[in-house]
CSV table of C-alpha atoms and ligand atoms in Angstrom, one decimal:
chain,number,residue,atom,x,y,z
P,1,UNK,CA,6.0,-28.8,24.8
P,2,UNK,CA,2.2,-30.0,24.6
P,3,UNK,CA,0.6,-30.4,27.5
P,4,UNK,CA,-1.9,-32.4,29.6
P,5,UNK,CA,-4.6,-30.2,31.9
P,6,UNK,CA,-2.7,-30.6,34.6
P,7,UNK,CA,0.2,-28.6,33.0
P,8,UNK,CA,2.3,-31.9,32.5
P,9,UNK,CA,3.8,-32.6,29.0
P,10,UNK,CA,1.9,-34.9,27.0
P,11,UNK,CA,4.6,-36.3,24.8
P,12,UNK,CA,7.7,-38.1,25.8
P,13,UNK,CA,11.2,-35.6,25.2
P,14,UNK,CA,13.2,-37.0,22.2
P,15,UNK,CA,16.9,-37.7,22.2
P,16,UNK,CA,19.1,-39.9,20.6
P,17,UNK,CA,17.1,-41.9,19.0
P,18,UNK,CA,15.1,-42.3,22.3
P,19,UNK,CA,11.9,-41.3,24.0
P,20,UNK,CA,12.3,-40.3,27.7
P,21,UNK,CA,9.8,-39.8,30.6
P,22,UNK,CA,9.7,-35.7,31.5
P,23,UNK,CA,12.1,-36.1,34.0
P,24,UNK,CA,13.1,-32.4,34.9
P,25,UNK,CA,16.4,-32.3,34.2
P,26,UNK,CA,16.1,-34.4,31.1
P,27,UNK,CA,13.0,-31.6,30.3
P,28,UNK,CA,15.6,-29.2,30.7
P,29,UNK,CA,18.4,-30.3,28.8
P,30,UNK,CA,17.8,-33.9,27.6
P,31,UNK,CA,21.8,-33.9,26.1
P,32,UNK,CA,23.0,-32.0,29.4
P,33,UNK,CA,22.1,-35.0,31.9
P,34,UNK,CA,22.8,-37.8,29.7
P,35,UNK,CA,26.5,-36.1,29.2
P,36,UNK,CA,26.6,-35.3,32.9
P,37,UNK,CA,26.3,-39.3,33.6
P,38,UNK,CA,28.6,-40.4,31.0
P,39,UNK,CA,31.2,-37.8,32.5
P,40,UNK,CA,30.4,-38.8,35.9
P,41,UNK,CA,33.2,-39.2,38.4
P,42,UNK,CA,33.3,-42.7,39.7
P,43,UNK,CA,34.3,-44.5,42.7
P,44,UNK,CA,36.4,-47.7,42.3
P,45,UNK,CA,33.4,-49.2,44.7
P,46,UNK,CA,30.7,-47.8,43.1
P,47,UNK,CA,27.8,-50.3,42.4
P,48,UNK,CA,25.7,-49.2,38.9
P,49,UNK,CA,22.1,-50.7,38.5
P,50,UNK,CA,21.6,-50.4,35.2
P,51,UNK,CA,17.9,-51.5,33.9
P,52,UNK,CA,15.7,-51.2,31.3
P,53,UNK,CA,12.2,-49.5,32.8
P,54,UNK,CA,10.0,-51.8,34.5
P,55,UNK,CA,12.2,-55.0,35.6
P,56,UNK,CA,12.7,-54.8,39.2
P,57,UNK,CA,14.7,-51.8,39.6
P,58,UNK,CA,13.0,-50.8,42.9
P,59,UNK,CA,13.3,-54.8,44.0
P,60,UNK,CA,16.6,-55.3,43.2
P,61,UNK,CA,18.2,-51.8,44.3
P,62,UNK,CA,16.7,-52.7,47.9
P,63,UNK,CA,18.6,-56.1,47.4
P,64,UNK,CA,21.3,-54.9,46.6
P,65,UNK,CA,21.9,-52.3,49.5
P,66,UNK,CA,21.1,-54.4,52.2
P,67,UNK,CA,23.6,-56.7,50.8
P,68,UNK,CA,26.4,-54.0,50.8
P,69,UNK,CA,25.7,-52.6,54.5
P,70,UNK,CA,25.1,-55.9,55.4
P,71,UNK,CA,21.7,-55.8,57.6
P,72,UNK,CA,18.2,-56.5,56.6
P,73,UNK,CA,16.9,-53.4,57.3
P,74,UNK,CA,15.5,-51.0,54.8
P,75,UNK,CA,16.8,-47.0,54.0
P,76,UNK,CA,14.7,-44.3,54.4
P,77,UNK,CA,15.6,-43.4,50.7
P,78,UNK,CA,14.0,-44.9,47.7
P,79,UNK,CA,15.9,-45.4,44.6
P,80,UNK,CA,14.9,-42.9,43.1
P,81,UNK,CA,17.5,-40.7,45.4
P,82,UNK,CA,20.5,-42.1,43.5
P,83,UNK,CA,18.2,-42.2,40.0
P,84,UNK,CA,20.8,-40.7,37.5
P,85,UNK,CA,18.4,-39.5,35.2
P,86,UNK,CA,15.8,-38.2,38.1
P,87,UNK,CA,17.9,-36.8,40.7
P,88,UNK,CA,17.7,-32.2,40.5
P,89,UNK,CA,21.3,-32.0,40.4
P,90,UNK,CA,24.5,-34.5,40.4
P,91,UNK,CA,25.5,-32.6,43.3
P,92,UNK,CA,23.6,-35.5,45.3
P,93,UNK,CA,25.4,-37.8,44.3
P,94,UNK,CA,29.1,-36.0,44.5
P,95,UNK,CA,28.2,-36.1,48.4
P,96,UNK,CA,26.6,-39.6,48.7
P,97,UNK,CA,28.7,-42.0,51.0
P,98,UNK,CA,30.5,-45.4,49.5
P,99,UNK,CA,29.7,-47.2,48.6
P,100,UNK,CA,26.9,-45.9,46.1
P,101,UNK,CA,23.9,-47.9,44.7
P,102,UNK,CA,23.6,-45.4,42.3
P,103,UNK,CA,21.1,-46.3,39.4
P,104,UNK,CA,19.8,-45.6,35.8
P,105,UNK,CA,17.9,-46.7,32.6
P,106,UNK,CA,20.2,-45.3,30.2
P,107,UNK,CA,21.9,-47.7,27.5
P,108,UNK,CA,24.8,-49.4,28.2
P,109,UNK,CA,26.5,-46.3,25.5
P,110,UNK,CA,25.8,-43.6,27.7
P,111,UNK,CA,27.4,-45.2,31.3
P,112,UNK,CA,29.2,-42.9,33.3
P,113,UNK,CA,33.1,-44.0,30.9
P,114,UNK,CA,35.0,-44.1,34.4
P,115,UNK,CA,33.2,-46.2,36.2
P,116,UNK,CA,33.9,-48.5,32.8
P,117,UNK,CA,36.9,-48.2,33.0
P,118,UNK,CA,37.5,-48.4,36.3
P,119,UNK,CA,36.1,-52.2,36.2
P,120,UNK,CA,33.1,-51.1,38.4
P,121,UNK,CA,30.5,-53.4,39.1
P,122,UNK,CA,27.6,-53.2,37.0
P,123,UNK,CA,24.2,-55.0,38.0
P,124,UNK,CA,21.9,-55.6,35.1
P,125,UNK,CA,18.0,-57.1,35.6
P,126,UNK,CA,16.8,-58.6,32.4
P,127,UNK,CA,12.6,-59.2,32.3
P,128,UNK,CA,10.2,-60.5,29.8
P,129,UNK,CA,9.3,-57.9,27.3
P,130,UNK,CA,5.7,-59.2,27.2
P,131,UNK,CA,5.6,-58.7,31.3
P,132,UNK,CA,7.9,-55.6,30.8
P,133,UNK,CA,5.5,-54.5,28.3
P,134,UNK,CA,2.2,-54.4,30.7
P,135,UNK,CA,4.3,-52.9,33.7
P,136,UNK,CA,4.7,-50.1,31.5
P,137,UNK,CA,1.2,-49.4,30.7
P,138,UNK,CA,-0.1,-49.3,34.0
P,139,UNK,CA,3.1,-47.4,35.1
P,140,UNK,CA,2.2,-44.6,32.7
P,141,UNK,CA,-1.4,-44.9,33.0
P,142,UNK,CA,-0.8,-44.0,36.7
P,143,UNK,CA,2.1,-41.4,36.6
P,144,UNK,CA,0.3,-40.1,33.5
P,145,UNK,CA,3.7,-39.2,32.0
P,146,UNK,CA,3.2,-39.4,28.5
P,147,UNK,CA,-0.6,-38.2,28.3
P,148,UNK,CA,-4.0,-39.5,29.3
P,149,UNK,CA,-4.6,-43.1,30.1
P,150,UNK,CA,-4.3,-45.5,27.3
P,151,UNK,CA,-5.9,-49.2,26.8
P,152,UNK,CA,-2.8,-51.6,26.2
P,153,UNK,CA,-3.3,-52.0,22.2
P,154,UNK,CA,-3.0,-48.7,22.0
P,155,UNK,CA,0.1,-48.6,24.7
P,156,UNK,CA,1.7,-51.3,22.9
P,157,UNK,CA,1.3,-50.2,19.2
P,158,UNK,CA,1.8,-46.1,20.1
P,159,UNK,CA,5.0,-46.6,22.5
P,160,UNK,CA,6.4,-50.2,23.1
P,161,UNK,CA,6.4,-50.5,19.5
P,162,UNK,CA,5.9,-47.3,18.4
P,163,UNK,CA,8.4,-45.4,15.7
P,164,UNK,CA,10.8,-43.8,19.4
P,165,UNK,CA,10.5,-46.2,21.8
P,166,UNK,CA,11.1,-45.6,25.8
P,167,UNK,CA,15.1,-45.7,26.1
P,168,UNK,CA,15.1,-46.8,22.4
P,169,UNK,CA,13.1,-49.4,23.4
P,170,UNK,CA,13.7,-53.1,24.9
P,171,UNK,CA,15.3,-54.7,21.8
P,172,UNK,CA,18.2,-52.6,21.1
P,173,UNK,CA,18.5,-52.1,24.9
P,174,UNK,CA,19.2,-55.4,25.5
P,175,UNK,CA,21.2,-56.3,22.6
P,176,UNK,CA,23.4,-53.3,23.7
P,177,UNK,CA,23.9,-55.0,26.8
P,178,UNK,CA,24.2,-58.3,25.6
P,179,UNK,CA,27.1,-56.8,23.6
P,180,UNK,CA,29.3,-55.2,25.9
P,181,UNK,CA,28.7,-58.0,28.4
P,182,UNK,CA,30.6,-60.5,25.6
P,183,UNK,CA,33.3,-57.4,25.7
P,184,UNK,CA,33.2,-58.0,29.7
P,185,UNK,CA,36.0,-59.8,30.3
P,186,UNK,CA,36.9,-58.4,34.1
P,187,UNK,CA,33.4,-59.8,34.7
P,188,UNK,CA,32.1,-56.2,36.0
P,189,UNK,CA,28.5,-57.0,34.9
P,190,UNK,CA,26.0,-59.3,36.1
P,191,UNK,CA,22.8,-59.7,34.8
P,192,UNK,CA,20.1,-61.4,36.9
P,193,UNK,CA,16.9,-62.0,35.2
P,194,UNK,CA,13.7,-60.8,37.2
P,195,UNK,CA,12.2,-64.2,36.6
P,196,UNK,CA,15.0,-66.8,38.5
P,197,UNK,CA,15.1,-64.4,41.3
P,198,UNK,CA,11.5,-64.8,41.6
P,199,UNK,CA,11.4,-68.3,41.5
P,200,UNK,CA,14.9,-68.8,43.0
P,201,UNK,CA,15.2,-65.9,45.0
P,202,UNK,CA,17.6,-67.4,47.4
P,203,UNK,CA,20.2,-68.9,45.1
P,204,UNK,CA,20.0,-65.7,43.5
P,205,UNK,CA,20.4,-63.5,45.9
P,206,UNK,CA,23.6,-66.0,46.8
P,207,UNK,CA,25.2,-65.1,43.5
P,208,UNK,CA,24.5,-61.7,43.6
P,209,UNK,CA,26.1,-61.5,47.1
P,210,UNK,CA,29.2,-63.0,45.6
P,211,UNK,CA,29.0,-61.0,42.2
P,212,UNK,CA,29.8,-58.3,44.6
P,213,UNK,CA,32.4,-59.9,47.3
P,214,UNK,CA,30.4,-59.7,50.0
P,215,UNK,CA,30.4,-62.2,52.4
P,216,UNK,CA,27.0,-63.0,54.0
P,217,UNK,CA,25.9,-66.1,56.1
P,218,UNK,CA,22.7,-67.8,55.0
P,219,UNK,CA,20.6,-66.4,57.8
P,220,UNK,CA,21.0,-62.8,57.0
P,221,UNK,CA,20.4,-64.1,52.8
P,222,UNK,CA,17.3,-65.3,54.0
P,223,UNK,CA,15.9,-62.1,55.8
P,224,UNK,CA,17.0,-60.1,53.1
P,225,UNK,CA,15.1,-62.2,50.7
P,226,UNK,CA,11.8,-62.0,53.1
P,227,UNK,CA,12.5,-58.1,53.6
P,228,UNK,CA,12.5,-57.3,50.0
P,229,UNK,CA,9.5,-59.9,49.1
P,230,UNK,CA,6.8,-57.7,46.5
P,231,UNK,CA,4.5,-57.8,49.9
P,232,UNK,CA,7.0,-56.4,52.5
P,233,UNK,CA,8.4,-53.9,50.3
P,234,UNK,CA,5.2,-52.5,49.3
P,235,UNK,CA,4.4,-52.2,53.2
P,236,UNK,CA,7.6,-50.8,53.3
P,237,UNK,CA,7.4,-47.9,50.6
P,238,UNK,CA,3.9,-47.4,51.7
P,239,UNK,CA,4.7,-46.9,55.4
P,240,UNK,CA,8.5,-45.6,56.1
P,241,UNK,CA,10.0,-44.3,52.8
P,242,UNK,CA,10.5,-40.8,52.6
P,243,UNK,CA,9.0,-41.0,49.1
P,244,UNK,CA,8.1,-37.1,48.8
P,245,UNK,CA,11.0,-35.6,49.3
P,246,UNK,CA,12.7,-36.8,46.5
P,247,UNK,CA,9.7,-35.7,43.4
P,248,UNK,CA,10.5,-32.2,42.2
P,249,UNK,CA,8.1,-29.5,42.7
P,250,UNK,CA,7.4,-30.0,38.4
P,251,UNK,CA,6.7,-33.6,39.0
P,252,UNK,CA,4.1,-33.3,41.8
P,253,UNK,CA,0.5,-34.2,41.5
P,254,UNK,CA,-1.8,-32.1,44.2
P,255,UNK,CA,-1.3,-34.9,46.8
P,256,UNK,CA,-1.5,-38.2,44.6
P,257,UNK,CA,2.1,-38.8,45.0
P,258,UNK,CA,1.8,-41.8,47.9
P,259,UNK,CA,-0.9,-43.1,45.5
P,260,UNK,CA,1.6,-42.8,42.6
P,261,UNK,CA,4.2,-44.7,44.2
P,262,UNK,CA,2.4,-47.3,46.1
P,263,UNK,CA,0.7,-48.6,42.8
P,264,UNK,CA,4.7,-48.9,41.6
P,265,UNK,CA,4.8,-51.8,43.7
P,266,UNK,CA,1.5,-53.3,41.8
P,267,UNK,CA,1.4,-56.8,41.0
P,268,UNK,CA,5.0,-58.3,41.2
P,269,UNK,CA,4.2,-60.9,39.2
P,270,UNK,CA,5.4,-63.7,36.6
P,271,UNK,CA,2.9,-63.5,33.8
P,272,UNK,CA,0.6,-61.4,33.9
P,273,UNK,CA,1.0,-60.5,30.2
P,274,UNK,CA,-1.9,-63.5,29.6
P,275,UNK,CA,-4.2,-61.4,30.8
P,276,UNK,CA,-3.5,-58.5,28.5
P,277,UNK,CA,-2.2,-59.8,25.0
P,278,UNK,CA,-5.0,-60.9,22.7
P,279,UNK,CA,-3.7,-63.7,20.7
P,280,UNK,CA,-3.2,-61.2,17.5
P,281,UNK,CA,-0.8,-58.9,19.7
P,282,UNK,CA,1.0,-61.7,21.1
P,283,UNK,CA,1.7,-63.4,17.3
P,284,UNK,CA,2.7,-59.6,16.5
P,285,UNK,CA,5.4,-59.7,19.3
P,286,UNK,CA,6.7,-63.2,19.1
P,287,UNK,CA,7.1,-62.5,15.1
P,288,UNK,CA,9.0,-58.9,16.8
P,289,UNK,CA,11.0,-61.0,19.0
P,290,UNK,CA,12.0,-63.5,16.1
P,291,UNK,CA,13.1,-61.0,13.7
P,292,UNK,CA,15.0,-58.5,16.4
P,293,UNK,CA,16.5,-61.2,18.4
P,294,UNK,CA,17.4,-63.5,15.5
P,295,UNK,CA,21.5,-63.0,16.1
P,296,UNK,CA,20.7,-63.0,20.3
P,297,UNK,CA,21.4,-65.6,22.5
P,298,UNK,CA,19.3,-63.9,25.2
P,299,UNK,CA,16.6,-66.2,26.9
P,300,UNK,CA,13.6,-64.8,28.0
P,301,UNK,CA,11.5,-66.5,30.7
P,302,UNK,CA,7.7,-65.7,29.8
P,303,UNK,CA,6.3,-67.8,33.1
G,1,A3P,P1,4.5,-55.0,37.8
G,1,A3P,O1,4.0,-53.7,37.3
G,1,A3P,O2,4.4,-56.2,36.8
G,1,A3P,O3,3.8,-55.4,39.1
G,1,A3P,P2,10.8,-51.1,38.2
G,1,A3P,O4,11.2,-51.0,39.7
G,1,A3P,O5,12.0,-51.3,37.3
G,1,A3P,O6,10.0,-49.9,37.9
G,1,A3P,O7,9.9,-52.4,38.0
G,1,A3P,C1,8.6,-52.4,38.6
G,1,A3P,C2,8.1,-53.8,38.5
G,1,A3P,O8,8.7,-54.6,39.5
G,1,A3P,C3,6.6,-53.8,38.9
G,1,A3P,O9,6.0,-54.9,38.1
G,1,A3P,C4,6.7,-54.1,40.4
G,1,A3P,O10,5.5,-54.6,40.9
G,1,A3P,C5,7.8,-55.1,40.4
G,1,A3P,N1,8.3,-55.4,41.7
G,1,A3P,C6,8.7,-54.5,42.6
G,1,A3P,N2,9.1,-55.1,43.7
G,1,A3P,C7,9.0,-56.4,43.5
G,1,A3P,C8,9.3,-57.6,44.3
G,1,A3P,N3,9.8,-57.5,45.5
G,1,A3P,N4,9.1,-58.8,43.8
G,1,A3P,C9,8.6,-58.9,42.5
G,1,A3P,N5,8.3,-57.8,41.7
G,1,A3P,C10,8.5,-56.6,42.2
C-alpha cells in the first residue's frame, strides 16, 4: 500500500464497494473483520450503535452508557474500546460485561445477523451530510488517514463525492438504513437525529431512555445531558479517558495521539457547513441530495 512519510497508508483500503480508514485489522484483512462482525455472537441485551462517520458517535455512545448503568458518571473507556471495526481482536468483546455498547460504521448489510435476529436494539444517529461532510475533512486532515491535508473542495470532490466513498458513502448508507428500519417491525432500531438532540437534548435523551426500557427519573436525565454536553465531554476525553491504550502500535503518531483525539471533539456544532460550502459546492450537493434521495423520506435538518 502507498504510503505517507510517516509510514501510514496514503489511500483508503477498498472493499465492497467501500473505502475504509486503515484500521489495522481492516489493513489486514478488510473481508476477515467485516465477516467476523456479521458472524458475531450476540447477546439478547446487547445495545448496537450503528453510525455513519462523523454524527455523534462519541456523543451518543457516552449517552447511551450512562443511561444503561444508570449514573452520570463517565467510563474510563472511549468508544473506540467496543469500535467493531477498530478493536485488535474480537476477543475484547467476547469478554466485555452486559450489557455491551458495542459500536460500528458498517452498513446496515454487514450487522452482526444474530443480534438481528435476536430483535436487539439498534441505535442509529442520522446528521446533515453538508455538516457530516466538514466533520470529515477536518477529521482526516487531523488523523491524516487517507494522506496529506486537503482543502475541503478538494475533500469533497476526491472522497465525499468521489467514485468509493467512506462506508460507500452517506447516500446509500442511509437509504440502507432507511430500508431495513421500514422492515423493523419489533421496533429494534431507533434513529435519533444529531440535530433534535442538540436542540432538544432532553426530550431526546427521554425517548432514547425509553427506546431502551430503562427507567430514569428526570434528575438523573438532566445530569446526563449536562455530563455529555460537546464542552464537558471534551474536558472529559481530554482529562480522564484512557484514550492511549486503545490505538494500536500501527496507528500511533510519535506522541500526537492526545492531540489527535481532543480535536475529535472540535466544534460540536449545527451548521457549520456555511462556512465551508461556496455557493457552487453547495448547488452541486443539493442537486446530489435531489437526485439520490428522490424516493427517501429522510429529513435532514441543515440548522
Ligand atoms: P464536528 O467535527 O462538527 O465538531 P463522531 O463521534 O461520529 O466521530 O462525530 C464527531 C462529531 O460529533 C464532531 O463534529 C464532534 O465535535 C461532534 N460531537 C462530539 N460530542 C458532541 C457533543 N457532546 N455535542 C455535539 N456534538 C458533539
Amino acid at each position: 500500500m502507498e504510503q505517507n512519510g510517516d509510514g501510514k497508508p496514503k489511500k483508503p483500503i477498498i472493499f465492497d464497494g467501500m473505502a475504509l480508514p486503515p484500521f489495522p485489522p481492516l489493513v489486514k484483512d478488510a473481508k476477515e473483520r467485516f465477516e467476523e462482525i456479521r458472524d458475531l455472537p450476540c447477546r439478547e441485551d446487547d445495545v448496537l450503535l450503528v453510525i455513519y462517520p462523523k454524527s455523534g458517535t462519541h456523543w451518543v455512545w457516552e449517552i447511551v452508557c450512562m443511561l444503561l448503568k444508570k449514573k452520570a458518571e463517565y467510563m474510563k473507556e472511549t468508544k473506540d474500546f467496543f469500535f467493531l471495526e477498530a478493536i485488535p481482536d474480537m476477543s475484547v468483546v467476547h469478554n466485555l460485561a452486559s450489557p455491551r455498547p458495542l459500536n460500528t460504521h458498517v452498513p446496515y448489510r454487514w450487522l452482526p445477523k444474530q443480534h438481528i435476529e435476536n430483535g436487539g436494539k439498534i441505535v442509529h444517529v442520522l446528521r446533515n451530510p453538508k455538516d457530516v461532510a466538514v466533520s470529515m475533512c477536518h477529521h482526516f486532515n487531523n488523523t491524516r488517514e487517507f494522506g496529506e491535508p486537503l482543502d475541503f473542495k478538494t475533500f469533497y470532490e476526491k472522497f465525499f463525492m468521489g467514485p468509493v466513498q467512506l462506508f460507500g458513502g452517506w447516500f446509500s448508507y442511509e437509504k440502507e438504513f432507511e430500508e431495513a428500519e421500514a422492515k423493523d417491525t419489533g421496533s429494534a432500531i431507533f434513529t435519533l437525529h444529531y440535530e433534535s438532540l442538540k436542540k432538544n437534548p432532553i426530550q431526546e435523551t427521554k425517548k432514547l431512555a425509553k427506546f431502551l426500557n430503562v427507567d430514569v427519573n428526570d434528575e438523573l436525565i438532566a445530569e446526563i445531558v449536562d455530563k455529555c454536553s460537546f464542552k464537558k465531554l471534551k474536558e472529559a476525553n481530554d482529562t480522564m479517558k484512557d484514550i492511549i491504550k486503545i490505538i494500536p502500535e500501527e496507528m500511533k503518531h510519535e506522541g500526537k495521539d492526545k492531540e489527535i483525539m481532543s480535536k475529535l471533539y472540535r466544534k460540536g456544532e449545527i451548521g457549520d457547513w456555511k462556512n465551508h460550502f461556496t455557493v457552487a459546492l453547495n448547488e452541486h450537493f443539493d442537486a446530489m441530495f435531489n437526485e439520490e434521495m428522490k424516493d427517501s423520506k429522510i429529513q435532514v435538518q441543515y440548522e
